[in-house]
Short mmCIF file of C-alpha atoms in Angstrom, two decimals:
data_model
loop_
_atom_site.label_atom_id
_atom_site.label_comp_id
_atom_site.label_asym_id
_atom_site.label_seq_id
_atom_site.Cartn_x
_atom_site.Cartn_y
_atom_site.Cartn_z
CA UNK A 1 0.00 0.00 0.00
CA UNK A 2 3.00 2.53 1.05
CA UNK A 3 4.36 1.85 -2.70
CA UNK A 4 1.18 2.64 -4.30
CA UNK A 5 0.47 5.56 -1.83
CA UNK A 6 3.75 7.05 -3.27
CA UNK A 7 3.62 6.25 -6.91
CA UNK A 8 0.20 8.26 -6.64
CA UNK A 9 2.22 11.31 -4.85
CA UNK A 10 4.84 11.30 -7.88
CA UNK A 11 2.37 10.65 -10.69
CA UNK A 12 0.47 13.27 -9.21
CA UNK A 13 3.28 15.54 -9.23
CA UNK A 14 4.92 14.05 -12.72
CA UNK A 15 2.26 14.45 -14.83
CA UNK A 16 0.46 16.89 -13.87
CA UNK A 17 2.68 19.55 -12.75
CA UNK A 18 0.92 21.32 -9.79
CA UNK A 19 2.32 23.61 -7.63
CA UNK A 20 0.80 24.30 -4.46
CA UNK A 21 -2.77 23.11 -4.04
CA UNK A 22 -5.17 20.72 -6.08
CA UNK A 23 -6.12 22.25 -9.55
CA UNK A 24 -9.56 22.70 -10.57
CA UNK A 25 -11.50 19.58 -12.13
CA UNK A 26 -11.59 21.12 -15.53
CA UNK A 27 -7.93 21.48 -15.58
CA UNK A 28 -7.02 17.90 -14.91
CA UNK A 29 -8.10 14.32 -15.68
CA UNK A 30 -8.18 12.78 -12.58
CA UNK A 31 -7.74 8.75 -12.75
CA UNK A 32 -8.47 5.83 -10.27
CA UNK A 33 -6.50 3.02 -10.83
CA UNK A 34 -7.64 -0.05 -8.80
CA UNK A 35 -5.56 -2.72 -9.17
CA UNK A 36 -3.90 -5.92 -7.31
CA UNK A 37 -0.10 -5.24 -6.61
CA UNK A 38 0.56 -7.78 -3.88
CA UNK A 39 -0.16 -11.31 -3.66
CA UNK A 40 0.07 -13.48 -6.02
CA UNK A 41 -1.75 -11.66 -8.46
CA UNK A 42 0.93 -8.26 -7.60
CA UNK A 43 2.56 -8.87 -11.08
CA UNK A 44 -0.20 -8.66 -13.08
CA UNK A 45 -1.38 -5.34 -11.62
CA UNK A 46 1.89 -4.11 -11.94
CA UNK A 47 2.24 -5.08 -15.68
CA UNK A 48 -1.30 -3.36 -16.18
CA UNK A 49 0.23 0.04 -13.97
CA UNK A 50 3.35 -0.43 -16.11
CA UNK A 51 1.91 -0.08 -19.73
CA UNK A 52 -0.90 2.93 -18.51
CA UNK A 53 2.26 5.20 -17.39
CA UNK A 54 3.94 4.64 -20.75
CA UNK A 55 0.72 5.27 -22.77
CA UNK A 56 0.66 8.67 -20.74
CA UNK A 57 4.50 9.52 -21.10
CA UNK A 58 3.52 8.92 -24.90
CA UNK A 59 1.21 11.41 -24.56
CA UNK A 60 3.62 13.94 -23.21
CA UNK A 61 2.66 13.50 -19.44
CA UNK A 62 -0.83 14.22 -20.34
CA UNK A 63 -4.08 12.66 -21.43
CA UNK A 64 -5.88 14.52 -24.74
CA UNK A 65 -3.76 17.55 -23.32
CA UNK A 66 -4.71 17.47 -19.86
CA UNK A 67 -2.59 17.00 -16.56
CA UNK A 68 -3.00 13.57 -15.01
CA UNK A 69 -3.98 12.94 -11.28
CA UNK A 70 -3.06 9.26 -11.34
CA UNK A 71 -4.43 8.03 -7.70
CA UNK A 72 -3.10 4.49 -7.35
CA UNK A 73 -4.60 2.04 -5.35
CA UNK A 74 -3.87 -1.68 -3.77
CA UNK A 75 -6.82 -3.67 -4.12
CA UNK A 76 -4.58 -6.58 -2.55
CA UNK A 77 -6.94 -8.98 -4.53
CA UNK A 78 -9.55 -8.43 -1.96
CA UNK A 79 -12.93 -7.78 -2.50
CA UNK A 80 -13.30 -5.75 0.87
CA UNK A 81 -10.96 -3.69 0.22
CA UNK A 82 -11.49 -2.76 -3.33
CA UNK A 83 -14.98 -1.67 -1.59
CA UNK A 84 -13.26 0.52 0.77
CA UNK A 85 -10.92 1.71 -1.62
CA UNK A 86 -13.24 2.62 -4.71
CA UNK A 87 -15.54 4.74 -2.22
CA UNK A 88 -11.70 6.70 -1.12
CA UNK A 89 -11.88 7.10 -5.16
CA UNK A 90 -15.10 8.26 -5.66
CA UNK A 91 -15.98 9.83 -2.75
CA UNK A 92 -13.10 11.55 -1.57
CA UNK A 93 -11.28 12.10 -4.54
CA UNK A 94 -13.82 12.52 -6.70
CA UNK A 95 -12.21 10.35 -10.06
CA UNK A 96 -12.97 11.02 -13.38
CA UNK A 97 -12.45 7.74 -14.65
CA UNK A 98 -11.17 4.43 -13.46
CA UNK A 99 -9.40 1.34 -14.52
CA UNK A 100 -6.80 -0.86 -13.77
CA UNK A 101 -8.54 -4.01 -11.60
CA UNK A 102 -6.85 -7.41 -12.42
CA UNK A 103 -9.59 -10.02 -11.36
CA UNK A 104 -13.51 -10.34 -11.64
CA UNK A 105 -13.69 -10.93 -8.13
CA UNK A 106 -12.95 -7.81 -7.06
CA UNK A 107 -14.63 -5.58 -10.34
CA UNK A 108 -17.98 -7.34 -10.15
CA UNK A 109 -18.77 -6.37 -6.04
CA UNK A 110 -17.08 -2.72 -6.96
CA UNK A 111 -18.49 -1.94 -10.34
CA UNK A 112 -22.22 -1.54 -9.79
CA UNK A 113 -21.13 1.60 -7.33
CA UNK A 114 -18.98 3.14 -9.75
CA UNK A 115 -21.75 2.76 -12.70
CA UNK A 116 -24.40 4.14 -10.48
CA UNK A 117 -22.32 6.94 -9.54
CA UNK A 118 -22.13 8.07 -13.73
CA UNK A 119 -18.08 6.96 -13.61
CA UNK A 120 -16.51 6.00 -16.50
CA UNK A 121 -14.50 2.69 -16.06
CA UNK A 122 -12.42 1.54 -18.78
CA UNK A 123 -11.69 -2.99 -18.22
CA UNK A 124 -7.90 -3.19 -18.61
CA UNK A 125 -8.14 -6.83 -18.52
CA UNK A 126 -11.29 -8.84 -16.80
CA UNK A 127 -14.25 -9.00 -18.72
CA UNK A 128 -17.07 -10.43 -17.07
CA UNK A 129 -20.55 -11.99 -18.52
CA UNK A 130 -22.42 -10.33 -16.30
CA UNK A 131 -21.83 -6.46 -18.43
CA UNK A 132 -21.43 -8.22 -21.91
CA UNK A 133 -24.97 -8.77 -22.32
CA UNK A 134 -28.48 -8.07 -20.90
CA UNK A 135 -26.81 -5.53 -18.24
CA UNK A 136 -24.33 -3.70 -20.22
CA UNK A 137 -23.62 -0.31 -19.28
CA UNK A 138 -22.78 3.26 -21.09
CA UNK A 139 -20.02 3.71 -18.84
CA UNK A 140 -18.49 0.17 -18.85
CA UNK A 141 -15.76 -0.68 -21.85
CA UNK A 142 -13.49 -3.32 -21.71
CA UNK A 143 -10.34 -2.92 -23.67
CA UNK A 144 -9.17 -6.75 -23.08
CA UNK A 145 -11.30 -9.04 -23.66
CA UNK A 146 -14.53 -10.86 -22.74
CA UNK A 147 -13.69 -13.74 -20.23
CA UNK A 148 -14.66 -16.70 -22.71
CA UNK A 149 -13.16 -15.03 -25.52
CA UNK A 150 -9.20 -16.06 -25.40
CA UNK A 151 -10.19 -20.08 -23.94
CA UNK A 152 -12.76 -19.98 -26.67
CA UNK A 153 -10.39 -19.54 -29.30
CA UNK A 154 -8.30 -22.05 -27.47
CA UNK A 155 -11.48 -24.76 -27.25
CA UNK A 156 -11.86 -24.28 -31.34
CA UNK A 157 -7.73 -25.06 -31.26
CA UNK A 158 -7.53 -27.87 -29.23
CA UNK A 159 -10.73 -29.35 -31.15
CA UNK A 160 -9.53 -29.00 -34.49
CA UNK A 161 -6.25 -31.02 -33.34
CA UNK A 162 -8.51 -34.03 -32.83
CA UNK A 163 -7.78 -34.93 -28.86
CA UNK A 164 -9.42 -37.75 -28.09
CA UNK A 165 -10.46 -35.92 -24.49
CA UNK A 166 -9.34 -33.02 -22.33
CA UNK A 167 -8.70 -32.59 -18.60
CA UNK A 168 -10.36 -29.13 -17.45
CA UNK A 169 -8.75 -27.26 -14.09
CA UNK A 170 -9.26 -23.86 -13.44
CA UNK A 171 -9.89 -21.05 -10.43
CA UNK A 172 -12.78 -21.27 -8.48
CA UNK A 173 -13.92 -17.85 -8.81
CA UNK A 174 -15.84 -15.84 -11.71
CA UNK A 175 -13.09 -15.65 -14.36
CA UNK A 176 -11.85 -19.15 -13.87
CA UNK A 177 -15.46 -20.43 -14.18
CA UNK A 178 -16.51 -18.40 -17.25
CA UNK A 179 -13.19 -19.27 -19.05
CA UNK A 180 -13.92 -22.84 -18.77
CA UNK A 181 -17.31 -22.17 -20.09
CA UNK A 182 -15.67 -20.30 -22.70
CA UNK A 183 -13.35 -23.43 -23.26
CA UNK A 184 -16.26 -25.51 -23.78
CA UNK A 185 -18.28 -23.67 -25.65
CA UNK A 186 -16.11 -24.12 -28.82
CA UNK A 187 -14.15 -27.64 -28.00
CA UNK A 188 -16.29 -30.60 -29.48
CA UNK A 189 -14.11 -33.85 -27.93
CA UNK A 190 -14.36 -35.54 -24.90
CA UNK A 191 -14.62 -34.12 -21.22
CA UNK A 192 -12.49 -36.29 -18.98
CA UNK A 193 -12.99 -34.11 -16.27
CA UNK A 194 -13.22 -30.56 -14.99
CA UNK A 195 -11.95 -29.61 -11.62
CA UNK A 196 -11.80 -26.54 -10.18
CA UNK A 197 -9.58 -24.95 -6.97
CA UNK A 198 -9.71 -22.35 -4.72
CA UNK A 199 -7.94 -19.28 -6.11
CA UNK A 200 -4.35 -18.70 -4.43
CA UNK A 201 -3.70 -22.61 -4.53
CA UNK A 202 -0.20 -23.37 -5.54
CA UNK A 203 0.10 -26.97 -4.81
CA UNK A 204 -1.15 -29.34 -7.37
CA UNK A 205 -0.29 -32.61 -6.44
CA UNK A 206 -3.48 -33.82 -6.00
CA UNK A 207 -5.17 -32.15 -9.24
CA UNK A 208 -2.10 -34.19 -11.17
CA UNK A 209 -2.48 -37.44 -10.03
CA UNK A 210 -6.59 -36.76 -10.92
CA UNK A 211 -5.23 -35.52 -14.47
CA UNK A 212 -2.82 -38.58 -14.89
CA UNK A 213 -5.58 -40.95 -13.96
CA UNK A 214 -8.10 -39.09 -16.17
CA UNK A 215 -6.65 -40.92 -19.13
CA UNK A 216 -6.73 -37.33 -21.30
CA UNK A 217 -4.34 -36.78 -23.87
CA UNK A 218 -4.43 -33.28 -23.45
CA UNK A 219 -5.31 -30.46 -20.39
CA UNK A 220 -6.20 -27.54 -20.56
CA UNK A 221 -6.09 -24.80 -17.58
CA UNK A 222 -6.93 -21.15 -16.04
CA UNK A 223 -5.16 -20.67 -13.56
CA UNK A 224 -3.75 -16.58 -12.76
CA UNK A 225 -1.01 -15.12 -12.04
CA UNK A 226 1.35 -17.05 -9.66
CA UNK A 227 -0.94 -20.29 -10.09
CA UNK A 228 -0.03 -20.84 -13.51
CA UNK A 229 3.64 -21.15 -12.68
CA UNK A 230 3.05 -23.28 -9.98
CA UNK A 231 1.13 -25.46 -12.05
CA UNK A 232 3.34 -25.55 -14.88
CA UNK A 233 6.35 -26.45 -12.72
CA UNK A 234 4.84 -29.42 -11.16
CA UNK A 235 3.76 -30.63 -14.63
CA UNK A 236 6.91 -30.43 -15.62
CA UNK A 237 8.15 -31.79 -12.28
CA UNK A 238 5.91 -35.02 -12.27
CA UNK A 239 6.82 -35.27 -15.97
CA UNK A 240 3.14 -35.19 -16.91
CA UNK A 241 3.86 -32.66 -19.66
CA UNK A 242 5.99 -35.43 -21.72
CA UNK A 243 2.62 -37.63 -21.75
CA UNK A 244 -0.66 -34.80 -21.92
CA UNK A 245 -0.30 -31.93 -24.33
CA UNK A 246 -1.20 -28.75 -22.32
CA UNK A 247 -2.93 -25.65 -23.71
CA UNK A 248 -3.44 -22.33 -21.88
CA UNK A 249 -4.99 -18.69 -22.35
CA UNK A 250 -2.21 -16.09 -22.95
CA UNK A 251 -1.87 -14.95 -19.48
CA UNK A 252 -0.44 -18.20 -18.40
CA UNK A 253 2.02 -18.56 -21.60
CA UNK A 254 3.16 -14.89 -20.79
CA UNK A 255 6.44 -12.86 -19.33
CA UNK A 256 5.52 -13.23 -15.88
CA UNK A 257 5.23 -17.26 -16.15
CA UNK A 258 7.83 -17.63 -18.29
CA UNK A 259 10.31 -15.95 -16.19
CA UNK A 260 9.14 -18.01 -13.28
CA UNK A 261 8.94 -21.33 -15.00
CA UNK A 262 11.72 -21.08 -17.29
CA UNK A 263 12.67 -23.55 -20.32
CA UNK A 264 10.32 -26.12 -19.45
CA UNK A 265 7.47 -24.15 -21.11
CA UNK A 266 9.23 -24.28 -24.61
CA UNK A 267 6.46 -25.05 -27.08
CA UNK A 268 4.13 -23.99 -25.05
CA UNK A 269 1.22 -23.43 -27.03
CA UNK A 270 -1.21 -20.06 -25.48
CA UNK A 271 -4.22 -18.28 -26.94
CA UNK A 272 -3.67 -13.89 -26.85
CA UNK A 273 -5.95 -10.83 -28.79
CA UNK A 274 -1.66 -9.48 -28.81
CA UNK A 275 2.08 -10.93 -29.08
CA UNK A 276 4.96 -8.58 -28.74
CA UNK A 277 5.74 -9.70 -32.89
CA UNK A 278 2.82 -8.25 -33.97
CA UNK A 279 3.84 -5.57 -36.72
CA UNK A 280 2.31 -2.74 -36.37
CA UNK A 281 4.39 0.48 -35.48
CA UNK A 282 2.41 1.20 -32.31
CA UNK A 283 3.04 -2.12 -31.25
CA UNK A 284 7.10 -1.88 -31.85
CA UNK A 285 6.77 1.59 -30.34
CA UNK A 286 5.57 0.00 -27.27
CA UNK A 287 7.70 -3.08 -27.06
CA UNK A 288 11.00 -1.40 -27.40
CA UNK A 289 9.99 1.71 -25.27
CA UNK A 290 8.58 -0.90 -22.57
CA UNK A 291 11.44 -2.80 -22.45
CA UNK A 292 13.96 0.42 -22.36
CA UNK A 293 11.72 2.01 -19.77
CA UNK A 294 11.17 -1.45 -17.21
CA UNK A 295 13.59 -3.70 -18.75
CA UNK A 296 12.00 -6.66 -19.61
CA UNK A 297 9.66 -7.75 -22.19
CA UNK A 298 5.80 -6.66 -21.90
CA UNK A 299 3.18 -8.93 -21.08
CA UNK A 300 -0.50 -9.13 -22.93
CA UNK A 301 -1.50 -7.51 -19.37
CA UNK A 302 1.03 -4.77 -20.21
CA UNK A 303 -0.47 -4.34 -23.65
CA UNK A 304 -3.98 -3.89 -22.13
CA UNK A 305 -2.93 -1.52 -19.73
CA UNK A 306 -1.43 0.47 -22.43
CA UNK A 307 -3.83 0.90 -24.70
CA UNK A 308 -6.90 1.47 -22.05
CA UNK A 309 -4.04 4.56 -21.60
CA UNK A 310 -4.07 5.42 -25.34
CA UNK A 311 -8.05 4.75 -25.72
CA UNK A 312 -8.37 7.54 -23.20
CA UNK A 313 -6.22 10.29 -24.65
CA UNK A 314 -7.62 9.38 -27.68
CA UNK A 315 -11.33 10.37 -26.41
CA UNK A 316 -10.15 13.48 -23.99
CA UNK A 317 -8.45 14.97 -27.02
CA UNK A 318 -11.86 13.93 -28.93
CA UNK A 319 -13.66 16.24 -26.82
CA UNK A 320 -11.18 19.21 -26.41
CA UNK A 321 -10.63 17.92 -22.96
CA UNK A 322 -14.26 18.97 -22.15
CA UNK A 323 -14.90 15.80 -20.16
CA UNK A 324 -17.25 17.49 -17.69
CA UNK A 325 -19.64 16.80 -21.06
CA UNK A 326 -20.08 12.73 -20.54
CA UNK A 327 -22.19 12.23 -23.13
CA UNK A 328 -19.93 13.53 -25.40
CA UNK A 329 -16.96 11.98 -23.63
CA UNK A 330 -18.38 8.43 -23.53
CA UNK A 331 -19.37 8.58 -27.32
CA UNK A 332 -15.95 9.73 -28.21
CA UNK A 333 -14.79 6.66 -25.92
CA UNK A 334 -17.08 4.32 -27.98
CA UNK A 335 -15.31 5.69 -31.10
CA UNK A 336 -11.79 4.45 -30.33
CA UNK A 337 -9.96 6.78 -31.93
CA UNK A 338 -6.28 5.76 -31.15
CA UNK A 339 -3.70 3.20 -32.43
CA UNK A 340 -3.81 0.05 -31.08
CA UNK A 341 -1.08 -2.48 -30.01
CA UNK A 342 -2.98 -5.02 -31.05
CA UNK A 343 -3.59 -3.33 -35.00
CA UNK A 344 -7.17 -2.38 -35.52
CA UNK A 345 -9.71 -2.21 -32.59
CA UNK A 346 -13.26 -1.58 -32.52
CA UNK A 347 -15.79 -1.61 -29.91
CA UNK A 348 -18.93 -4.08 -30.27
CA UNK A 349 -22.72 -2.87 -29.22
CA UNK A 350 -21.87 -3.82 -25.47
CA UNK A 351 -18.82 -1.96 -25.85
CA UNK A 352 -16.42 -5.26 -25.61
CA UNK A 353 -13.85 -5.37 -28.47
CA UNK A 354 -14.48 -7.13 -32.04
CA UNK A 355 -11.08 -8.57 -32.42
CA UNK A 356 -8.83 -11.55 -33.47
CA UNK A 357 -7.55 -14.17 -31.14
CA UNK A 358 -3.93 -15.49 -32.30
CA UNK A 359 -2.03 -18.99 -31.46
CA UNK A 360 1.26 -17.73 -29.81
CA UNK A 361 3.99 -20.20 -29.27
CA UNK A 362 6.93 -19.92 -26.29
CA UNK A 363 10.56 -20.11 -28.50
CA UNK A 364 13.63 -18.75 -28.00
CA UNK A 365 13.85 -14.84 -30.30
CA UNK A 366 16.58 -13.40 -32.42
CA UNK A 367 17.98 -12.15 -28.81
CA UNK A 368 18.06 -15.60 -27.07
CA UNK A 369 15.00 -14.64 -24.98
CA UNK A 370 12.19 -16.95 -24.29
CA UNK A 371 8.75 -15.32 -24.90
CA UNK A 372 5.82 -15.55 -27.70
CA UNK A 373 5.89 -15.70 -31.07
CA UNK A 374 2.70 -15.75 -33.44
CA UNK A 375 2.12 -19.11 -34.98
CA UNK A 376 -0.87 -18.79 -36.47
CA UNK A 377 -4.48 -16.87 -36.23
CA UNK A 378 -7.09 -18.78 -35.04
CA UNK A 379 -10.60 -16.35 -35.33
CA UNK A 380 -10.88 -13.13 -37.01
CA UNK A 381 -13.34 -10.22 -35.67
CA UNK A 382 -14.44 -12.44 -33.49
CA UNK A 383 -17.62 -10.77 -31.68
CA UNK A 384 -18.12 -12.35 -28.02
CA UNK A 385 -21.41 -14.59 -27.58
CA UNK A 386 -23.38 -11.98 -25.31
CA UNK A 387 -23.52 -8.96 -27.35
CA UNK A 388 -26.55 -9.71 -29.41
CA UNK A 389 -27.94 -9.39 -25.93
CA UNK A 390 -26.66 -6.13 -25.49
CA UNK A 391 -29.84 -3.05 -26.38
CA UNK A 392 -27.55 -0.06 -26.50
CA UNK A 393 -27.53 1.39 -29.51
#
């Protein structure tokens, strides 16, 4: 809490340059940014903090050309505390805007406060079911992804490869469930089981022996942030990954598992909307400027966080920085005028992107790193299942 305390006390003072008392509202954006930056989950929210404060150094320290107030906040993957701590937003500091919250767990108990209250928040990564559909909201956009999208396009993978069945494990909590949904909803084989664990778990002997008994040829799992790793690591510990193919969304094939899981997860095979080889130039602007910047290579969570950044000063500039007018300020959100790490980006009816979903592969680069590389696309403008639910115009 002390580190986020103090990056909000220098991004305050960084970006948007005040001297001596609070500026007026209509001189300044000011931003909450909920997000989980310790636990297990800390280097997600991190990665997701990381690629916001590039997108606004891009901008020249400001968004559309106004200061920043960048309030930081440590949701500590709890949902009590993201309570207490979106009311501090809201209430006390009166936010603009907000973004940055890692898991559904914590967005879906904090969210219907911040909509009632006529905030703007912009998903930098969860996407839940819940807003995609009947209840979606003119201040709710999601700049990720819906929840079933990425193990969607990962079911349709794994299906067309011809498994004769598939072990399901993933986090017992919203995400995890909706991502096995999405799994299912496009995989066509064989069940042999689906099992799901408390979120924070990182031992999985038990869940392995289930697997190994299963008789699947193949497993496929959602499992965030520091679970992942562990998971990965005992496969590769038990040897299970020699005998059972394993498939993953992108956030457990990314940076942050990599680095903790090391060569084992060569081949690795991981479903992502981006990969740091996509060519585009505001994608190699952001991978070489990320990496000078943090030093190391961005994540898909990085990615997200970066251009929820850009898809704001793309709207504030939209509206002459006139974002006291939120009708105009949400419509020039729903526009999306900005360039995209991930090429061209649109918003759907429910205001979740229409976007493609690419098979990303771990392998050693031209540098002798191990991260992604694109080996293939595996849906184009792929609209999520819940939109046509969606009555907003």
């Amino acid at each position: 809490m002390k580190h986020s305390l103090l990056k909000a006390a220098l991004f305050s003072t960084m970006f948007a340059g005040l001297s001596g008392g609070a500026a007026h509202a209509a001189e300044q954006i000011k931003v909450g940014f909920l997000t989980t930056l310790s636990g297990p989950g800390g280097a997600l929210g991190a990665d997701i903090r990381d690629g916001f404060e590039l997108a606004v150094r891009h901008a020249g320290g400001k968004l559309g050309g106004l200061p920043v107030a960048l309030n930081i906040r440590d949701d500590q993957m709890s949902p009590d505390v993201g309570r207490q701590e979106t009311e501090r937003l809201l209430k006390r500091d009166k936010v603009d805007v907000m973004t940055g919250t890692v898991f559904s767990n914590v967005l879906l108990p904090v969210l219907p406060g911040i909509l009632a209250s006529d905030t703007v928040y912009l998903s930098a990564n969860t996407g839940p079911a819940d807003y995609a559909g009947a209840k979606c909201n003119k201040n709710f956009y999601v700049v990720s992804w819906q929840n079933e999208d990425l193990p969607a396009a990962m079911g349709k993978y794994v299906s067309e490869k011809g498994h004769k069945s598939v072990f399901l494990i993933g986090a017992n909590y919203p995400g995890g469930r909706e991502s096995l949904t999405g799994f299912k909803r496009y995989y066509k084989g064989k069940l042999a089981d689906e099992v799901y664990v408390k979120m924070g778990q990182l031992d999985f002997s038990a869940e392995l022996a289930q697997a190994r008994a299963s008789g699947a040829d193949a497993v496929f799992f959602f499992l965030p942030g520091g679970m992942g790793g562990a998971f990965l690591k005992q496969m590769a510990g038990t040897g299970l990954n020699k005998t059972m193919a394993v498939y993953t969304p992108g956030f457990s094939g990314d940076q942050d598992t990599i680095k903790a899981v090391g060569p084992s997860m060569t081949g690795l095979l991981n479903a992502s909307q981006w990969s740091s080889d996509l060519d585009n130039p505001a994608n190699q602007r952001f991978v070489a400027d990320f990496e000078k910047q943090y030093g190391r290579i961005p994540t898909m969570y990085a990615a997200q966080g970066y251009d929820a950044g850009m898809l704001l000063d793309g709207a504030v500039r939209d509206v002459k920085g006139k974002i006291e007018d939120k009708e105009a300020f949400r419509k020039a959100l729903r526009a999306a005028n900005f360039k995209s790490v991930r090429g061209a980006f649109k918003f759907n009816t429910n205001q979740y992107p229409i976007q493609s979903f690419y098979m990303r592969q771990v392998a050693v680069d031209a540098r002798g790193r191990l991260s992604n590389k694109i080996v293939g696309t595996i849906m184009q403008d792929y609209s999520d299942p819940f939109a046509a639910s969606c009555k907003m115009n």
